[in-house]
Structures are given as C-alpha cells and as structure tokens.
C-alpha cells in the first residue's frame, strides 16, 4: 500500500463510479480542500473509479487508499463489507464484483417494472440516465423520483418507495459473507464491516455476524461512521474490542446534495480502539 499521511482518515466514500455525485477527481479535491489527510474511495461493487482517484490524489499529495464496498446478503439482510487497500486490478475481486453488477442490472429493470406497476412511468430509463452508463443503485432511482416530484427529498423517497414493503423494493441477492471477505483478501485488502450500527438486527444477531466475519478472515469494523450517532461510536468500539477487530472511520460521503454528512468532519475514534491505519506505513 502507498505510504499514508497523518491527520484525519476518511475510509469510506463514493464517486460517480457508483452512487456518489462527484467524479473520483472531484471527490479527492473536495477531501483535500476539507483537510482530510487520507481518503479511501469505496464505491459499491466496482473498482472503476480507483485509477482516476489515485492519480488525482498523487497530484494533490493527499493520502489515498483504494477500496470497495461489497454488497452481501447475510441471513436475508443486506450487509456491506468495505475492502481497504485492494489491488484495483485483482481478477478474483473483479470477477466477484462483476457477478454482483449482473444482479444489479436485473434488479434495476425489476425495480423499474414494479414502479411502473405502481403508476410511475420511466423510472428505469430515468435511473439509468442518471447513472451515466455505470452501475445503477437505488440512489439513482431515488434521485429520479425526487426530480420528478414523487417525494420531497432522498430520505423521504427511500421510505416511501425503495425499502422493504414499498412498491419499488426488490430483495437483495448479493454475495455470501465469506466470499466477499475472500475476494477482498485475495486482492490484498483488509475487510471491514461497514456502518454496523445501521443494520436492522438485534445486538445478539450483530454479534453472530461479527463472529462469522472474524472466522471468515474479516479484520475491521467501522466504529465511527457518518451514519452512526455518538452512542453508536462507543457501543461499536466496545464490540471492536470484544471481537478483536481493528477500528475504522468513514463518512460514507455521497456528494454535496446529501447534506447530512460532509467531508473532513469525522470525530476521533473513542479511546481504547486499535485504529486500522496504525499498522499502515506512514509518510511524513
Ligand atoms: P443499493 O446498493 O443500490 O441497494 O443502494 C444502497 C444505497 O442507497 C446506500 O448505499 C445509500 O447510498 C442509499 N440509501 C439507502 N437507504 C437510504 C436512505 N434511507 N436515505 C438515503 N439514501 C439511502
Ligand atoms: Mn450508496
Ligand atoms: Mn453502505
Ligand atoms: Mn457506502
């Protein structure tokens, strides 16, 4: 892995390669301007933005970690596994992600058919146009629906159309947990459970997930996440210690029109965490 810079680490962010609204170059520039010392690009199920981001980071002298956020289905629940320090040219990882993107393509058409049946025309074409020929996420459907007046904002549109029990919902059939970890490790990366406090599961089920994750070779957990509250930082730090997991921190930034999180504003890890970056080479 390339040498890391000290100062703030933000190890979870998206670009137009998946459902972010900034290009990889724009994302890196904004992170740099916000005072982030090291940023990871972790697009959903694709490595497409990594070369561009690495180049932009080199030009600005900001630390860069090539990453990915792999969609997983575990016990019927969608769980996200971030890979940090992955080789952007790994065949094993790329093949695994290609399978997930095939499911995404089918799912996007299916979401479109279901919204059609609910009286909303043109959602698939609209989401596809917003994705600029790259993978289609529910976020693209959400943007189309907001632009066309079907809901007030992104949060409202998910609640109304895109989650379980709503007209545009299609169940995930993503990677197996063990496969996602294996692909990341085969690409030389470290596997990290993304936003663990956000999953719709009891604490005992989350413990079961963490146990299986560790057994599969998972190494880290996002203790600080843009989608965590203050209390979550402390409870996730506790779980990290209990399971011997390294602590990560990431904003899950998607762009300036997702106003609930901005780059460069992440709090420190709570005391007692072993930061995942502590074992990384440092440049001064
Ligand atoms: P997908 O992987 O295509 O199912 O889309 C998941 C993405 O949708 C997440 O990564 C978020 O970016 C976005 N998302 C999910 N739930 C919400 C929500 N309630 N409000 C805004 N964005 C959401
Ligand atoms: Mn997303
Ligand atoms: Mn996620
Ligand atoms: Mn994310």
Tab-separated table of C-alpha atoms and ligand atoms in Angstrom:
chain	number	residue	atom	x	y	z
A	1	UNK	CA	0.000	0.000	0.000
A	2	UNK	CA	1.166	3.545	-0.708
A	3	UNK	CA	2.565	5.443	2.290
A	4	UNK	CA	-0.119	7.103	4.425
A	5	UNK	CA	-0.277	10.670	5.614
A	6	UNK	CA	-1.102	11.506	9.229
A	7	UNK	CA	-4.098	13.732	10.090
A	8	UNK	CA	-7.648	12.729	9.523
A	9	UNK	CA	-8.511	9.402	7.902
A	10	UNK	CA	-11.782	9.043	6.000
A	11	UNK	CA	-12.001	5.448	4.854
A	12	UNK	CA	-15.438	5.287	3.221
A	13	UNK	CA	-16.650	7.484	0.335
A	14	UNK	CA	-18.423	7.203	-3.019
A	15	UNK	CA	-17.988	8.677	-6.503
A	16	UNK	CA	-19.901	8.642	-9.795
A	17	UNK	CA	-18.416	5.177	-10.380
A	18	UNK	CA	-21.317	4.032	-8.145
A	19	UNK	CA	-23.900	6.260	-6.428
A	20	UNK	CA	-21.849	9.308	-5.433
A	21	UNK	CA	-22.450	12.565	-7.260
A	22	UNK	CA	-18.822	13.752	-7.550
A	23	UNK	CA	-16.346	12.242	-10.004
A	24	UNK	CA	-13.366	10.497	-8.372
A	25	UNK	CA	-11.232	13.578	-9.134
A	26	UNK	CA	-13.806	15.987	-7.667
A	27	UNK	CA	-14.147	13.806	-4.557
A	28	UNK	CA	-10.385	13.804	-3.948
A	29	UNK	CA	-10.192	17.572	-4.494
A	30	UNK	CA	-13.028	18.192	-2.043
A	31	UNK	CA	-11.474	15.887	0.563
A	32	UNK	CA	-8.163	17.683	0.191
A	33	UNK	CA	-9.828	21.098	0.498
A	34	UNK	CA	-11.654	19.883	3.634
A	35	UNK	CA	-8.352	18.966	5.310
A	36	UNK	CA	-8.691	15.179	5.109
A	37	UNK	CA	-5.225	13.599	5.317
A	38	UNK	CA	-6.037	10.192	3.805
A	39	UNK	CA	-9.150	9.173	1.929
A	40	UNK	CA	-10.422	5.822	0.657
A	41	UNK	CA	-12.667	5.559	-2.372
A	42	UNK	CA	-15.086	2.691	-1.653
A	43	UNK	CA	-17.660	2.550	-4.422
A	44	UNK	CA	-20.394	-0.076	-4.332
A	45	UNK	CA	-19.418	-3.259	-6.177
A	46	UNK	CA	-16.933	-1.658	-8.575
A	47	UNK	CA	-13.254	-0.764	-8.864
A	48	UNK	CA	-13.837	1.568	-11.786
A	49	UNK	CA	-13.033	4.895	-10.093
A	50	UNK	CA	-9.810	3.815	-8.373
A	51	UNK	CA	-7.219	4.656	-11.036
A	52	UNK	CA	-8.618	8.147	-11.579
A	53	UNK	CA	-8.808	8.788	-7.827
A	54	UNK	CA	-5.243	7.561	-7.251
A	55	UNK	CA	-3.977	9.909	-9.942
A	56	UNK	CA	-5.881	12.882	-8.503
A	57	UNK	CA	-4.570	12.069	-5.019
A	58	UNK	CA	-0.966	11.884	-6.251
A	59	UNK	CA	-1.328	15.271	-7.930
A	60	UNK	CA	-2.556	16.888	-4.686
A	61	UNK	CA	-0.356	14.986	-2.228
A	62	UNK	CA	-3.269	13.575	-0.215
A	63	UNK	CA	-3.073	10.002	1.096
A	64	UNK	CA	-5.189	7.560	-0.892
A	65	UNK	CA	-6.458	4.058	-0.097
A	66	UNK	CA	-8.017	2.088	-2.962
A	67	UNK	CA	-11.192	0.474	-1.665
A	68	UNK	CA	-14.566	-1.038	-2.439
A	69	UNK	CA	-17.892	-1.579	-0.648
A	70	UNK	CA	-19.166	-5.079	-1.362
A	71	UNK	CA	-22.892	-5.842	-1.094
A	72	UNK	CA	-23.566	-9.014	0.928
A	73	UNK	CA	-26.725	-10.872	1.875
A	74	UNK	CA	-26.438	-12.431	5.315
A	75	UNK	CA	-29.452	-14.196	6.809
A	76	UNK	CA	-31.716	-12.268	4.466
A	77	UNK	CA	-30.262	-8.898	5.500
A	78	UNK	CA	-28.129	-6.675	3.244
A	79	UNK	CA	-24.759	-6.062	4.901
A	80	UNK	CA	-21.929	-4.001	3.435
A	81	UNK	CA	-18.290	-5.051	3.651
A	82	UNK	CA	-15.674	-2.427	2.872
A	83	UNK	CA	-12.356	-3.599	1.440
A	84	UNK	CA	-9.392	-1.301	2.137
A	85	UNK	CA	-6.082	-1.409	0.309
A	86	UNK	CA	-7.358	-3.618	-2.508
A	87	UNK	CA	-5.454	-4.099	-5.749
A	88	UNK	CA	-7.583	-2.284	-8.369
A	89	UNK	CA	-6.550	-4.914	-10.909
A	90	UNK	CA	-7.311	-8.057	-8.893
A	91	UNK	CA	-9.007	-10.686	-11.104
A	92	UNK	CA	-10.603	-12.543	-8.196
A	93	UNK	CA	-12.172	-9.391	-6.748
A	94	UNK	CA	-13.202	-8.061	-10.165
A	95	UNK	CA	-14.888	-11.359	-11.086
A	96	UNK	CA	-16.817	-11.399	-7.824
A	97	UNK	CA	-17.948	-7.810	-8.262
A	98	UNK	CA	-18.940	-8.452	-11.890
A	99	UNK	CA	-21.412	-11.072	-10.637
A	100	UNK	CA	-22.928	-8.542	-8.237
A	101	UNK	CA	-23.258	-5.984	-11.016
A	102	UNK	CA	-25.156	-8.575	-13.078
A	103	UNK	CA	-27.650	-8.891	-10.256
A	104	UNK	CA	-27.781	-5.074	-10.053
A	105	UNK	CA	-28.675	-4.843	-13.763
A	106	UNK	CA	-31.505	-7.312	-13.371
A	107	UNK	CA	-32.679	-5.666	-10.155
A	108	UNK	CA	-32.728	-2.189	-11.724
A	109	UNK	CA	-35.012	-3.403	-14.515
A	110	UNK	CA	-37.188	-5.167	-11.926
A	111	UNK	CA	-37.423	-2.034	-9.746
A	112	UNK	CA	-38.484	-0.178	-12.899
A	113	UNK	CA	-41.189	-2.751	-13.670
A	114	UNK	CA	-42.521	-2.575	-10.116
A	115	UNK	CA	-42.608	1.224	-10.075
A	116	UNK	CA	-44.334	1.080	-13.483
A	117	UNK	CA	-46.976	-1.179	-11.967
A	118	UNK	CA	-47.363	1.372	-9.144
A	119	UNK	CA	-48.116	4.080	-11.718
A	120	UNK	CA	-44.652	5.667	-12.045
A	121	UNK	CA	-43.516	5.674	-15.656
A	122	UNK	CA	-39.963	5.769	-16.925
A	123	UNK	CA	-38.134	5.131	-13.646
A	124	UNK	CA	-35.726	2.564	-15.077
A	125	UNK	CA	-34.782	4.802	-18.021
A	126	UNK	CA	-34.540	7.774	-15.667
A	127	UNK	CA	-32.296	5.998	-13.155
A	128	UNK	CA	-30.156	4.616	-15.962
A	129	UNK	CA	-29.690	8.079	-17.454
A	130	UNK	CA	-28.611	9.435	-14.041
A	131	UNK	CA	-26.081	6.616	-13.654
A	132	UNK	CA	-24.251	7.740	-16.818
A	133	UNK	CA	-23.767	4.190	-18.071
A	134	UNK	CA	-22.236	2.979	-14.803
A	135	UNK	CA	-23.892	0.720	-12.249
A	136	UNK	CA	-27.423	1.543	-11.145
A	137	UNK	CA	-28.070	1.924	-7.427
A	138	UNK	CA	-31.281	2.628	-5.556
A	139	UNK	CA	-29.808	6.110	-5.082
A	140	UNK	CA	-30.257	6.723	-8.839
A	141	UNK	CA	-33.913	5.727	-8.571
A	142	UNK	CA	-34.224	7.990	-5.538
A	143	UNK	CA	-32.789	10.967	-7.430
A	144	UNK	CA	-35.117	10.323	-10.386
A	145	UNK	CA	-38.159	10.110	-8.101
A	146	UNK	CA	-37.265	13.315	-6.245
A	147	UNK	CA	-36.549	15.164	-9.525
A	148	UNK	CA	-39.990	14.130	-10.751
A	149	UNK	CA	-41.838	15.260	-7.675
A	150	UNK	CA	-42.672	11.876	-6.157
A	151	UNK	CA	-41.131	12.790	-2.802
A	152	UNK	CA	-39.630	15.789	-1.058
A	153	UNK	CA	-36.063	14.529	-0.599
A	154	UNK	CA	-33.850	11.455	-0.701
A	155	UNK	CA	-34.713	10.258	2.774
A	156	UNK	CA	-38.449	10.547	2.130
A	157	UNK	CA	-38.221	8.774	-1.206
A	158	UNK	CA	-36.469	5.743	0.290
A	159	UNK	CA	-39.128	5.484	2.995
A	160	UNK	CA	-41.955	5.786	0.506
A	161	UNK	CA	-40.742	3.636	-2.407
A	162	UNK	CA	-37.444	1.823	-2.010
A	163	UNK	CA	-37.388	-0.093	1.269
A	164	UNK	CA	-38.912	-3.406	2.328
A	165	UNK	CA	-42.686	-3.453	1.885
A	166	UNK	CA	-42.742	-0.489	-0.505
A	167	UNK	CA	-43.639	-0.597	-4.237
A	168	UNK	CA	-40.108	-0.328	-5.655
A	169	UNK	CA	-38.428	-2.759	-3.264
A	170	UNK	CA	-36.661	-5.852	-4.599
A	171	UNK	CA	-34.920	-8.188	-2.152
A	172	UNK	CA	-31.151	-8.340	-2.405
A	173	UNK	CA	-29.379	-11.462	-3.609
A	174	UNK	CA	-25.844	-10.278	-3.061
A	175	UNK	CA	-22.557	-12.029	-2.207
A	176	UNK	CA	-22.075	-14.567	0.587
A	177	UNK	CA	-20.256	-13.022	3.558
A	178	UNK	CA	-17.357	-15.482	3.293
A	179	UNK	CA	-16.964	-14.861	-0.448
A	180	UNK	CA	-16.840	-11.072	-0.015
A	181	UNK	CA	-14.091	-11.387	2.601
A	182	UNK	CA	-12.218	-13.909	0.452
A	183	UNK	CA	-12.303	-11.649	-2.638
A	184	UNK	CA	-11.033	-8.674	-0.628
A	185	UNK	CA	-8.219	-10.706	0.897
A	186	UNK	CA	-7.309	-12.191	-2.480
A	187	UNK	CA	-6.923	-8.584	-3.677
A	188	UNK	CA	-4.512	-7.887	-0.800
A	189	UNK	CA	-7.055	-5.822	1.147
A	190	UNK	CA	-8.461	-5.744	4.658
A	191	UNK	CA	-12.177	-6.457	5.131
A	192	UNK	CA	-14.146	-4.061	7.336
A	193	UNK	CA	-17.813	-4.245	8.388
A	194	UNK	CA	-19.431	-1.004	7.172
A	195	UNK	CA	-21.794	1.050	9.391
A	196	UNK	CA	-22.540	-1.854	11.768
A	197	UNK	CA	-24.993	0.108	13.909
A	198	UNK	CA	-27.277	0.686	10.932
A	199	UNK	CA	-28.411	-2.881	10.248
A	200	UNK	CA	-31.924	-3.922	11.213
A	201	UNK	CA	-30.782	-6.602	13.659
A	202	UNK	CA	-30.708	-7.215	17.378
A	203	UNK	CA	-27.433	-6.897	19.249
A	204	UNK	CA	-27.212	-10.694	19.587
A	205	UNK	CA	-27.639	-11.123	15.827
A	206	UNK	CA	-24.985	-8.447	15.210
A	207	UNK	CA	-22.656	-10.433	17.489
A	208	UNK	CA	-23.320	-13.527	15.404
A	209	UNK	CA	-22.483	-11.551	12.245
A	210	UNK	CA	-19.223	-10.304	13.775
A	211	UNK	CA	-18.276	-13.816	14.894
A	212	UNK	CA	-18.791	-15.217	11.386
A	213	UNK	CA	-16.970	-12.218	9.899
A	214	UNK	CA	-13.912	-12.805	12.097
A	215	UNK	CA	-13.970	-16.534	11.324
A	216	UNK	CA	-14.028	-15.698	7.600
A	217	UNK	CA	-10.911	-13.508	7.939
A	218	UNK	CA	-12.525	-10.092	8.466
A	219	UNK	CA	-10.259	-7.639	10.286
A	220	UNK	CA	-12.049	-4.355	10.903
A	221	UNK	CA	-15.240	-2.600	11.891
A	222	UNK	CA	-16.369	0.974	11.252
A	223	UNK	CA	-16.616	2.414	14.737
A	224	UNK	CA	-17.024	5.983	13.519
A	225	UNK	CA	-19.368	6.266	10.535
A	226	UNK	CA	-21.289	9.142	9.017
A	227	UNK	CA	-24.409	7.107	9.642
A	228	UNK	CA	-23.635	6.446	13.318
A	229	UNK	CA	-24.717	8.562	16.254
A	230	UNK	CA	-22.491	9.390	19.248
A	231	UNK	CA	-23.778	6.470	21.295
A	232	UNK	CA	-23.029	4.117	18.421
A	233	UNK	CA	-19.341	5.126	18.444
A	234	UNK	CA	-18.994	3.828	21.971
A	235	UNK	CA	-21.047	0.664	21.569
A	236	UNK	CA	-19.223	-0.229	18.333
A	237	UNK	CA	-15.846	0.472	19.979
A	238	UNK	CA	-16.878	-1.988	22.688
A	239	UNK	CA	-17.768	-4.635	20.094
A	240	UNK	CA	-14.483	-3.998	18.268
A	241	UNK	CA	-12.571	-4.806	21.466
A	242	UNK	CA	-14.744	-7.821	22.240
A	243	UNK	CA	-14.126	-9.344	18.798
A	244	UNK	CA	-10.502	-8.220	18.432
A	245	UNK	CA	-11.373	-6.088	15.409
A	246	UNK	CA	-9.436	-3.041	14.208
A	247	UNK	CA	-11.397	0.211	14.248
A	248	UNK	CA	-12.088	2.179	11.081
A	249	UNK	CA	-13.659	5.563	10.439
A	250	UNK	CA	-15.504	6.705	7.326
A	251	UNK	CA	-18.006	9.371	6.376
A	252	UNK	CA	-19.839	7.329	3.693
A	253	UNK	CA	-19.860	10.569	1.736
A	254	UNK	CA	-22.069	10.549	-1.404
A	255	UNK	CA	-21.873	14.191	-2.515
A	256	UNK	CA	-22.873	17.707	-1.520
A	257	UNK	CA	-26.599	17.135	-2.102
A	258	UNK	CA	-26.597	14.514	0.668
A	259	UNK	CA	-26.375	17.234	3.287
A	260	UNK	CA	-26.327	15.105	6.438
A	261	UNK	CA	-22.618	14.358	6.098
A	262	UNK	CA	-19.655	16.421	4.897
A	263	UNK	CA	-16.010	15.520	4.307
A	264	UNK	CA	-13.435	16.452	6.935
A	265	UNK	CA	-15.787	16.416	9.925
A	266	UNK	CA	-15.302	12.944	11.385
A	267	UNK	CA	-14.697	12.770	15.140
A	268	UNK	CA	-11.744	10.875	16.620
A	269	UNK	CA	-12.086	7.188	17.442
A	270	UNK	CA	-13.141	6.631	21.072
A	271	UNK	CA	-10.286	5.766	23.456
A	272	UNK	CA	-9.152	2.164	23.548
A	273	UNK	CA	-9.615	1.455	19.829
A	274	UNK	CA	-6.862	-0.011	17.696
A	275	UNK	CA	-7.100	2.080	14.537
A	276	UNK	CA	-6.807	0.049	11.344
A	277	UNK	CA	-4.350	2.642	9.967
A	278	UNK	CA	-1.926	2.235	12.901
A	279	UNK	CA	-0.344	-0.726	11.102
A	280	UNK	CA	-0.096	1.073	7.772
A	281	UNK	CA	3.158	2.620	6.543
A	282	UNK	CA	3.260	6.365	7.231
A	283	UNK	CA	4.779	9.113	5.139
A	284	UNK	CA	5.760	12.431	6.685
B	1	LIG	P1	-28.246	-0.272	-3.379
B	1	LIG	O1	-26.888	-0.801	-3.039
B	1	LIG	O2	-28.412	0.005	-4.834
B	1	LIG	O3	-29.371	-1.101	-2.813
B	1	LIG	O4	-28.364	1.169	-2.728
B	1	LIG	C1	-27.991	1.373	-1.418
B	1	LIG	C2	-27.643	2.831	-1.251
B	1	LIG	O5	-28.817	3.603	-1.128
B	1	LIG	C3	-26.870	3.099	0.016
B	1	LIG	O6	-25.506	2.919	-0.205
B	1	LIG	C4	-27.163	4.560	0.261
B	1	LIG	O7	-26.316	5.357	-0.536
B	1	LIG	C5	-28.566	4.702	-0.276
B	1	LIG	N1	-29.575	4.657	0.793
B	1	LIG	C6	-30.086	3.585	1.404
B	1	LIG	N2	-31.030	3.942	2.302
B	1	LIG	C7	-31.117	5.293	2.239
B	1	LIG	C8	-31.900	6.294	2.915
B	1	LIG	N3	-32.805	5.930	3.821
B	1	LIG	N4	-31.698	7.586	2.583
B	1	LIG	C9	-30.786	7.933	1.650
B	1	LIG	N5	-30.020	7.045	0.990
B	1	LIG	C10	-30.180	5.757	1.284
B	2	LIG	MN1	-24.525	4.364	-1.522
B	3	LIG	MN1	-23.195	1.017	2.832
B	4	LIG	MN1	-21.154	3.459	1.460
